Coordinates of C-alpha atoms in Angstrom, one line a residue:
X1 CA -77.9 26.9 18.8
X2 CA -76.4 23.6 20.0
X3 CA -74.4 21.0 18.1
X4 CA -75.6 17.4 18.2
X5 CA -74.2 15.0 20.8
X6 CA -73.4 11.5 19.8
X7 CA -76.4 9.4 18.8
X8 CA -77.4 6.5 21.1
X9 CA -76.6 3.1 19.5
X10 CA -79.5 0.9 18.4
X11 CA -81.9 3.8 18.8
X12 CA -81.2 6.1 15.9
X13 CA -83.7 4.5 13.5
X14 CA -83.0 5.6 10.0
X15 CA -86.6 6.2 8.9
X16 CA -87.5 8.9 11.5
X17 CA -85.0 11.7 12.1
X18 CA -84.4 15.4 12.3
X19 CA -83.6 17.2 9.1
X20 CA -83.1 20.9 8.1
X21 CA -86.2 22.7 6.9
X22 CA -84.0 24.6 4.4
X23 CA -82.8 21.5 2.7
X24 CA -79.3 21.1 4.1
X25 CA -78.1 17.5 3.9
X26 CA -77.7 15.5 7.1
X27 CA -79.9 13.3 9.3
X28 CA -79.8 13.8 13.1
X29 CA -81.2 11.4 15.6
X30 CA -84.3 12.5 17.5
X31 CA -82.4 11.5 20.6
X32 CA -79.7 14.0 20.0
X33 CA -79.7 17.3 21.8
X34 CA -80.1 19.5 18.8
X35 CA -82.6 22.2 17.9
X36 CA -81.3 23.9 14.7
X37 CA -79.3 22.9 11.6
X38 CA -75.6 22.8 12.3
X39 CA -74.9 24.0 8.8
X40 CA -77.2 27.0 8.3
X41 CA -79.0 27.6 11.6
X42 CA -82.5 26.9 10.3
X43 CA -85.1 25.0 12.3
X44 CA -85.2 21.3 12.1
X45 CA -88.2 19.1 11.5
X46 CA -88.9 15.5 12.4
X47 CA -89.1 13.6 9.1
X48 CA -90.8 10.3 8.6
X49 CA -89.7 8.4 5.5
X50 CA -92.8 7.5 3.6
X51 CA -91.9 4.1 2.0
X52 CA -91.9 2.2 5.4
X53 CA -95.3 3.8 6.2
X54 CA -96.8 2.7 2.9
X55 CA -96.6 -0.9 3.9
X56 CA -100.1 -0.2 5.2
X57 CA -102.5 1.3 2.7
X58 CA -104.7 4.3 3.5
X59 CA -107.7 2.1 4.6
X60 CA -105.5 0.0 6.9
X61 CA -104.2 3.2 8.6
X62 CA -107.7 4.5 9.0
X63 CA -108.9 1.2 10.5
X64 CA -106.0 1.0 12.9
X65 CA -106.4 4.6 14.2
X66 CA -110.2 4.1 14.5
X67 CA -109.7 1.0 16.5
X68 CA -107.4 2.6 19.0
X69 CA -109.4 5.7 19.7
X70 CA -110.1 6.0 23.4
X71 CA -109.1 2.4 24.1
X72 CA -107.8 1.6 27.6
X73 CA -104.8 -0.4 26.1
X74 CA -101.6 1.5 27.0
X75 CA -100.6 3.8 25.4
X76 CA -102.9 3.7 22.4
X77 CA -105.9 5.4 24.2
X78 CA -104.0 8.7 23.9
X79 CA -104.9 10.8 21.0
X80 CA -101.2 11.2 20.3
X81 CA -99.9 7.7 21.0
X82 CA -102.8 6.1 19.1
X83 CA -100.8 7.3 16.1
X84 CA -97.4 6.4 17.5
X85 CA -96.1 5.0 14.1
X86 CA -96.5 8.6 12.8
X87 CA -95.0 10.2 15.8
X88 CA -92.0 8.4 17.5
X89 CA -92.1 4.8 16.4
X90 CA -88.8 3.9 18.2
X91 CA -89.9 5.0 21.6
X92 CA -90.1 2.2 24.2
X93 CA -93.4 1.7 26.0
X94 CA -91.9 2.2 29.4
X95 CA -90.7 5.7 28.4
X96 CA -94.1 7.0 27.1
X97 CA -95.2 9.8 29.4
X98 CA -98.9 10.1 28.7
X99 CA -102.0 11.3 30.6
X100 CA -104.3 10.2 27.7
X101 CA -104.2 13.6 26.1
X102 CA -106.1 14.3 22.9
X103 CA -109.4 12.7 21.9
X104 CA -110.9 16.1 22.6
X105 CA -114.5 17.0 21.6
X106 CA -115.1 18.3 18.1
X107 CA -118.1 20.4 19.1
X108 CA -120.9 21.2 16.7
X109 CA -121.5 24.9 17.3
X110 CA -125.0 24.7 16.0
X111 CA -126.5 27.9 17.6
X112 CA -123.4 30.0 17.0
X113 CA -123.1 28.8 13.4
X114 CA -126.7 29.6 12.7
X115 CA -126.2 33.1 14.1
X116 CA -123.2 33.7 11.9
X117 CA -124.6 32.1 8.8
X118 CA -122.4 29.0 8.7
X119 CA -124.4 26.1 10.0
X120 CA -121.5 23.6 9.5
X121 CA -119.4 25.2 12.2
X122 CA -117.3 23.1 14.6
X123 CA -115.1 24.0 17.5
X124 CA -112.2 21.7 18.3
X125 CA -112.0 21.9 22.1
X126 CA -108.3 21.3 22.7
X127 CA -108.7 22.9 26.1
X128 CA -110.5 19.7 27.3
X129 CA -107.1 18.1 28.0
X130 CA -105.1 17.4 31.1
X131 CA -103.6 20.8 31.7
X132 CA -106.3 22.7 29.8
X133 CA -104.6 23.4 26.5
X134 CA -103.4 21.9 23.2
X135 CA -99.8 22.2 24.5
X136 CA -100.3 18.7 26.1
X137 CA -100.2 17.1 22.7
X138 CA -96.6 18.3 22.1
X139 CA -95.3 17.9 25.7
X140 CA -96.2 14.2 25.9
X141 CA -93.9 13.6 22.9
X142 CA -91.0 15.8 24.1
X143 CA -91.0 14.6 27.7
X144 CA -91.2 11.0 26.5
X145 CA -88.2 11.4 24.3
X146 CA -86.3 13.1 27.1
X147 CA -87.1 10.2 29.4
X148 CA -85.7 7.8 26.9
X149 CA -82.6 9.9 26.4
X150 CA -82.0 10.0 30.2
X151 CA -82.6 6.3 30.5
X152 CA -79.8 5.8 27.9
X153 CA -77.3 8.0 29.8
X154 CA -77.8 11.4 28.1
X155 CA -76.3 14.5 29.8
X156 CA -79.7 16.0 30.0
X157 CA -80.8 16.6 33.7
X158 CA -83.8 18.9 33.3
X159 CA -86.2 20.5 30.8
X160 CA -86.9 24.2 30.4
X161 CA -89.2 26.5 28.5
X162 CA -90.1 30.2 28.1
X163 CA -93.8 30.6 28.3
X164 CA -96.8 32.9 28.3
X165 CA -98.7 30.3 30.4
X166 CA -100.0 27.2 28.7
X167 CA -96.6 25.8 27.6
X168 CA -95.3 26.0 31.2
X169 CA -98.4 24.3 32.6
X170 CA -98.0 21.4 30.1
X171 CA -94.3 21.0 30.6
X172 CA -94.5 21.1 34.4
X173 CA -97.3 18.5 34.6
X174 CA -95.6 16.0 32.2
X175 CA -92.2 16.5 33.7
X176 CA -93.7 16.0 37.2
X177 CA -95.4 12.8 36.0
X178 CA -92.0 11.6 34.6
X179 CA -90.0 12.7 37.6
X180 CA -87.9 15.1 35.6
X181 CA -87.0 18.6 36.9
X182 CA -88.6 21.5 35.0
X183 CA -87.5 25.1 34.8
X184 CA -90.0 27.7 33.7
X185 CA -89.3 31.2 32.5
X186 CA -92.3 33.5 32.6
X187 CA -92.7 37.2 31.8
X188 CA -93.5 38.8 35.2
X189 CA -97.0 40.2 35.5
X190 CA -98.1 39.0 32.1
X191 CA -99.6 35.6 33.0
X192 CA -103.0 34.9 34.5
X193 CA -103.1 33.6 38.1
X194 CA -104.7 30.4 36.9
X195 CA -101.9 29.8 34.5
X196 CA -99.1 30.7 37.0
X197 CA -100.3 28.4 39.7
X198 CA -100.2 25.3 37.4
X199 CA -96.4 25.0 37.2
X200 CA -96.0 26.1 40.8
X201 CA -98.4 23.3 42.0
X202 CA -96.6 20.7 39.9
X203 CA -93.3 21.5 41.5
X204 CA -91.5 23.3 38.6
X205 CA -88.8 25.9 39.3
X206 CA -90.7 29.0 38.2
X207 CA -88.7 32.1 37.4
X208 CA -90.6 35.4 36.7
X209 CA -88.4 37.7 34.6
X210 CA -88.7 41.4 34.1
X211 CA -89.2 41.1 30.3
X212 CA -91.7 39.9 27.8
X213 CA -92.0 36.5 26.2
X214 CA -89.4 37.2 23.5
X215 CA -86.9 38.3 26.3
X216 CA -87.7 35.0 28.2
X217 CA -87.1 33.1 25.0
X218 CA -83.6 34.6 24.5
X219 CA -82.6 33.7 28.0
X220 CA -83.9 30.1 27.9
X221 CA -81.9 29.6 24.7
X222 CA -78.7 30.8 26.5
X223 CA -79.4 28.6 29.5
X224 CA -79.9 25.5 27.4
X225 CA -76.7 25.8 25.4
X226 CA -74.7 23.4 27.5
X227 CA -76.9 20.4 26.8
X228 CA -77.7 19.6 30.5
X229 CA -81.0 21.4 30.3
X230 CA -83.3 20.4 27.4
X231 CA -85.2 23.2 25.5
X232 CA -88.9 22.5 25.4
X233 CA -90.2 25.4 23.3
X234 CA -91.8 24.9 19.9
X235 CA -88.6 25.6 18.1
X236 CA -88.0 22.0 19.3
X237 CA -89.7 20.1 16.5
X238 CA -90.6 17.1 18.8
X239 CA -93.4 19.4 20.1
X240 CA -94.7 19.6 16.5
X241 CA -95.0 15.8 16.2
X242 CA -97.5 15.7 19.0
X243 CA -99.4 18.8 18.0
X244 CA -99.8 17.6 14.4
X245 CA -102.1 14.9 15.6
X246 CA -104.9 17.4 16.3
X247 CA -105.5 17.7 12.5
X248 CA -105.4 13.9 12.0
X249 CA -107.8 13.4 15.0
X250 CA -110.1 16.0 13.6
X251 CA -110.4 14.3 10.2
X252 CA -110.9 11.0 11.9
X253 CA -113.8 12.5 13.9
X254 CA -115.3 13.6 10.5
X255 CA -115.1 10.0 9.2
X256 CA -111.9 11.0 7.3
X257 CA -113.6 13.9 5.6
X258 CA -111.5 17.1 5.3
X259 CA -113.1 20.4 6.4
X260 CA -113.0 23.4 4.1
X261 CA -111.5 25.8 6.6
X262 CA -109.5 25.6 9.8
X263 CA -109.0 28.8 11.8
X264 CA -106.4 28.8 14.6
X265 CA -105.0 31.5 16.9
X266 CA -101.2 31.9 16.4
X267 CA -98.3 33.4 18.3
X268 CA -95.0 31.5 18.0
X269 CA -96.5 29.8 14.9
X270 CA -95.7 26.2 15.9
X271 CA -99.4 25.2 16.0
X272 CA -100.3 26.1 12.4
X273 CA -97.0 24.5 11.3
X274 CA -98.1 21.3 13.1
X275 CA -101.5 21.3 11.5
X276 CA -100.0 21.5 8.1
X277 CA -97.5 18.7 8.9
X278 CA -100.3 16.4 9.9
X279 CA -102.4 17.1 6.8
X280 CA -99.3 16.7 4.5
X281 CA -98.6 13.3 6.0
X282 CA -102.2 12.2 5.4
X283 CA -102.0 13.4 1.8
X284 CA -98.7 11.6 1.2
X285 CA -100.2 8.3 2.5
X286 CA -103.4 8.7 0.6
X287 CA -105.8 9.0 3.6
X288 CA -107.1 12.3 2.2
X289 CA -107.0 13.9 -1.3
X290 CA -107.1 17.6 -0.5
X291 CA -105.9 20.2 2.0
X292 CA -108.1 22.4 4.1
X293 CA -107.5 26.2 3.9
X294 CA -105.6 27.2 7.0
X295 CA -106.3 30.6 8.6
X296 CA -103.8 32.1 11.1
X297 CA -105.6 34.4 13.5
X298 CA -103.5 37.1 15.3
X299 CA -104.3 39.7 18.0
X300 CA -103.9 43.2 16.5
X301 CA -101.5 44.1 19.3
X302 CA -99.2 41.2 18.5
X303 CA -99.4 40.8 14.8
X304 CA -96.0 40.2 13.1
X305 CA -97.3 37.3 11.0
X306 CA -100.2 39.4 9.8
X307 CA -97.8 42.2 8.8
X308 CA -95.6 39.8 7.0
X309 CA -98.6 38.3 5.1
X310 CA -99.7 41.8 4.0
X311 CA -96.3 42.2 2.3
X312 CA -96.6 38.8 0.6
X313 CA -94.1 37.2 3.0
X314 CA -91.3 39.1 1.3
X315 CA -89.5 39.2 4.6
X316 CA -90.0 38.2 8.2
X317 CA -91.5 41.0 10.3
X318 CA -90.8 41.4 14.0
X319 CA -92.7 43.8 16.3
X320 CA -92.7 44.7 19.9
X321 CA -95.8 42.9 21.1
X322 CA -98.2 45.1 23.1
X323 CA -100.5 44.1 26.0
X324 CA -103.4 42.0 24.8
X325 CA -106.1 40.1 26.4
X326 CA -104.8 37.1 24.4
X327 CA -101.6 37.0 26.4
X328 CA -100.6 33.5 25.3
X329 CA -100.1 34.8 21.7
X330 CA -98.4 38.1 22.8
X331 CA -95.3 37.3 20.8
X332 CA -93.5 39.7 18.5
X333 CA -90.7 37.5 17.1
X334 CA -92.2 34.1 16.2
X335 CA -89.7 31.3 16.1
X336 CA -91.6 29.0 13.7
X337 CA -92.0 31.7 11.0
X338 CA -90.6 29.8 8.1
X339 CA -92.6 26.7 8.8
X340 CA -95.8 28.8 9.1
X341 CA -95.2 30.6 5.9
X342 CA -95.1 27.3 4.1
X343 CA -98.3 26.1 5.8
X344 CA -100.2 29.2 4.7
X345 CA -98.8 29.2 1.1
X346 CA -99.3 25.5 0.5
X347 CA -102.9 25.6 1.7
X348 CA -104.0 28.8 0.0
X349 CA -104.3 30.1 3.5
X350 CA -105.0 33.5 5.0
X351 CA -103.7 35.6 7.9
X352 CA -106.1 38.0 9.6
X353 CA -106.1 39.9 12.9
X354 CA -108.7 40.9 15.5
X355 CA -108.8 43.9 17.8
X356 CA -109.2 43.7 21.6
X357 CA -112.9 44.6 21.4
X358 CA -113.5 42.2 18.6
X359 CA -112.0 39.2 20.4
X360 CA -113.7 40.1 23.7
X361 CA -117.2 40.3 22.1
X362 CA -116.5 37.1 20.1
X363 CA -115.8 35.2 23.3
X364 CA -119.0 36.6 24.9
X365 CA -121.1 35.7 21.8
X366 CA -119.8 32.1 21.8
X367 CA -120.3 31.8 25.6
X368 CA -124.0 32.8 25.1
X369 CA -124.4 29.6 23.0
X370 CA -123.0 27.3 25.7
X371 CA -119.2 27.5 25.3
X372 CA -116.7 29.0 27.7
X373 CA -114.0 30.4 25.5
X374 CA -110.5 31.6 26.2
X375 CA -109.4 35.0 24.7
X376 CA -107.2 33.3 22.1
X377 CA -110.2 31.3 20.8
X378 CA -111.9 34.7 20.8
X379 CA -109.3 35.9 18.3
X380 CA -110.1 33.0 16.0
X381 CA -113.8 33.5 16.4
X382 CA -113.5 37.2 15.6
X383 CA -111.5 36.4 12.5
X384 CA -114.1 33.8 11.5
X385 CA -116.8 36.5 11.6
X386 CA -114.6 38.9 9.5
X387 CA -114.2 36.2 6.8
X388 CA -117.9 35.4 6.8
X389 CA -118.8 39.0 6.5
X390 CA -116.3 39.4 3.7
X391 CA -117.9 36.5 1.8
X392 CA -114.6 34.5 1.9
X393 CA -116.1 31.7 4.0
X394 CA -119.4 30.6 2.5
X395 CA -122.5 29.3 4.2
X396 CA -122.0 25.8 2.9
X397 CA -118.4 25.5 4.0
X398 CA -117.4 23.0 6.7
X399 CA -115.4 25.3 9.1
X400 CA -113.4 24.4 12.2
X401 CA -112.1 26.8 14.8
X402 CA -109.4 25.5 17.0
X403 CA -110.0 26.4 20.6
X404 CA -106.5 26.2 22.1
X405 CA -107.2 26.5 25.8
X406 CA -110.0 26.2 28.4
X407 CA -111.8 29.4 29.5
X408 CA -111.4 28.5 33.2
X409 CA -107.7 29.6 32.8
X410 CA -108.9 33.1 32.1
X411 CA -111.6 33.9 34.7
X412 CA -110.1 37.3 35.4
X413 CA -110.8 38.2 31.7
X414 CA -114.3 36.9 32.0
X415 CA -115.1 38.8 35.2
X416 CA -113.6 42.0 33.8
X417 CA -115.8 41.7 30.7
X418 CA -119.1 41.1 32.4
X419 CA -118.4 43.8 35.0
X420 CA -117.4 46.1 32.1
X421 CA -114.0 46.7 33.6
X422 CA -111.8 45.9 30.6
X423 CA -109.9 49.1 29.9
X424 CA -110.7 50.7 26.6
X425 CA -113.3 48.0 25.6
X426 CA -117.0 48.4 25.1
X427 CA -118.3 45.2 26.7
X428 CA -121.3 45.0 24.4
X429 CA -122.6 41.7 25.7
X430 CA -121.9 42.1 29.4
X431 CA -124.2 40.1 31.7
X432 CA -123.4 41.2 35.2
X433 CA -124.9 39.5 38.3
X434 CA -127.6 41.6 40.0
X435 CA -127.5 42.2 43.8
X436 CA -131.1 42.1 45.2
X437 CA -132.7 42.2 48.7
X438 CA -134.0 38.8 49.9
X439 CA -137.5 39.8 48.9
X440 CA -139.6 37.5 46.6
X441 CA -141.5 40.4 44.9
X442 CA -138.2 42.1 44.0
X443 CA -136.8 38.9 42.7
X444 CA -139.9 38.2 40.6
X445 CA -139.8 41.8 39.1
X446 CA -136.1 41.3 38.2
X447 CA -136.7 37.9 36.6
X448 CA -139.6 39.4 34.6
X449 CA -137.4 42.3 33.4
X450 CA -134.6 40.0 32.4
X451 CA -136.8 37.5 30.5
X452 CA -138.4 40.4 28.6
X453 CA -134.9 41.7 27.7
X454 CA -133.9 38.1 26.7
X455 CA -136.9 37.8 24.4
X456 CA -136.1 41.0 22.7

């Protein structure tokens, strides 16, 4: 995509740098404007040399991270910056752009787990974050690095992303907090109103294009070629550095115990790549001694990774993504494919898909136990049920579903389900409101009827 600009002096620390995921030689400063390998075009990753990190032993790292969790001391109260030595150790305090993201609830889904036959079921509620999705974890890192680049005289003047909704909200909020202009490319008519209004409210320059996400992605790559606008999509591996902390945080919340399974909805595949990266770092530093099995959950109407998995990952599959209720993962040509393949293979993972009806009912079933799930979490919950029914996930397994966004971003979907207005879907658990006259006897009769149905 873009060749590196000259590294900033005294900032390019030689223990944390970009390197090619395909093994090409060369180290690139994380403060360079570079997204892909100049030699082969593969994606880059942020690499942390292990020897400097081994100056602390595993127990010392655990104690340090435990001591920082939710503290008010800047910036360590952030779930991301509480692990700053594992993220961007060279970043100056004054350039950290944080809204205390992370530290989200690891929710014991007791009732839902009992219903499904897996009592040790947990939901990582990443939607309980500043902009309502896990994307905050990556954007705090990317925008912080950009702020430091700009402070050091970089040619970067703005940040930009293509988005199906949540990425744009996170980028717009963090850019606004930092005072950096943000340009957002959205597929026209394919983003919920709640998602669209977030970048608009935060002052971003929002451009709705007559194409899908993959088309927006091609345009943002063209627009960011001259290095004056910095690309903020997940092909930028700075995002992965923040997102990897969700796995580390999860294990910390389990008192450094590794779950057996983690199921995550995937689209562009950056999130599962990030999960693997966090677990691999913990393995290398001795904080854990085994990997969880990672499950990538896709919507049936946008399932290129599932199709590639079926052929043993012999080749990358691209599809034309169809309309799906899970619009944030409506992606047919995922950028982080190679990283995600490694994540699945190295963890003995699985890729599975869910239909529109399955994901909608899975959301409703979870909501009946006290949650308020987004459709993407519904994809993961539907895949969970399939793996339980198949006998792959056993009753004794500690299982975590990553809930990537808050259900309040998708109220149109919720209303459509409970009014049985989702086209082509049998809304089996719909619970519509009942309009009644202001008559006490009529109200009593309706309550009695409903409680009888509830008991049955």
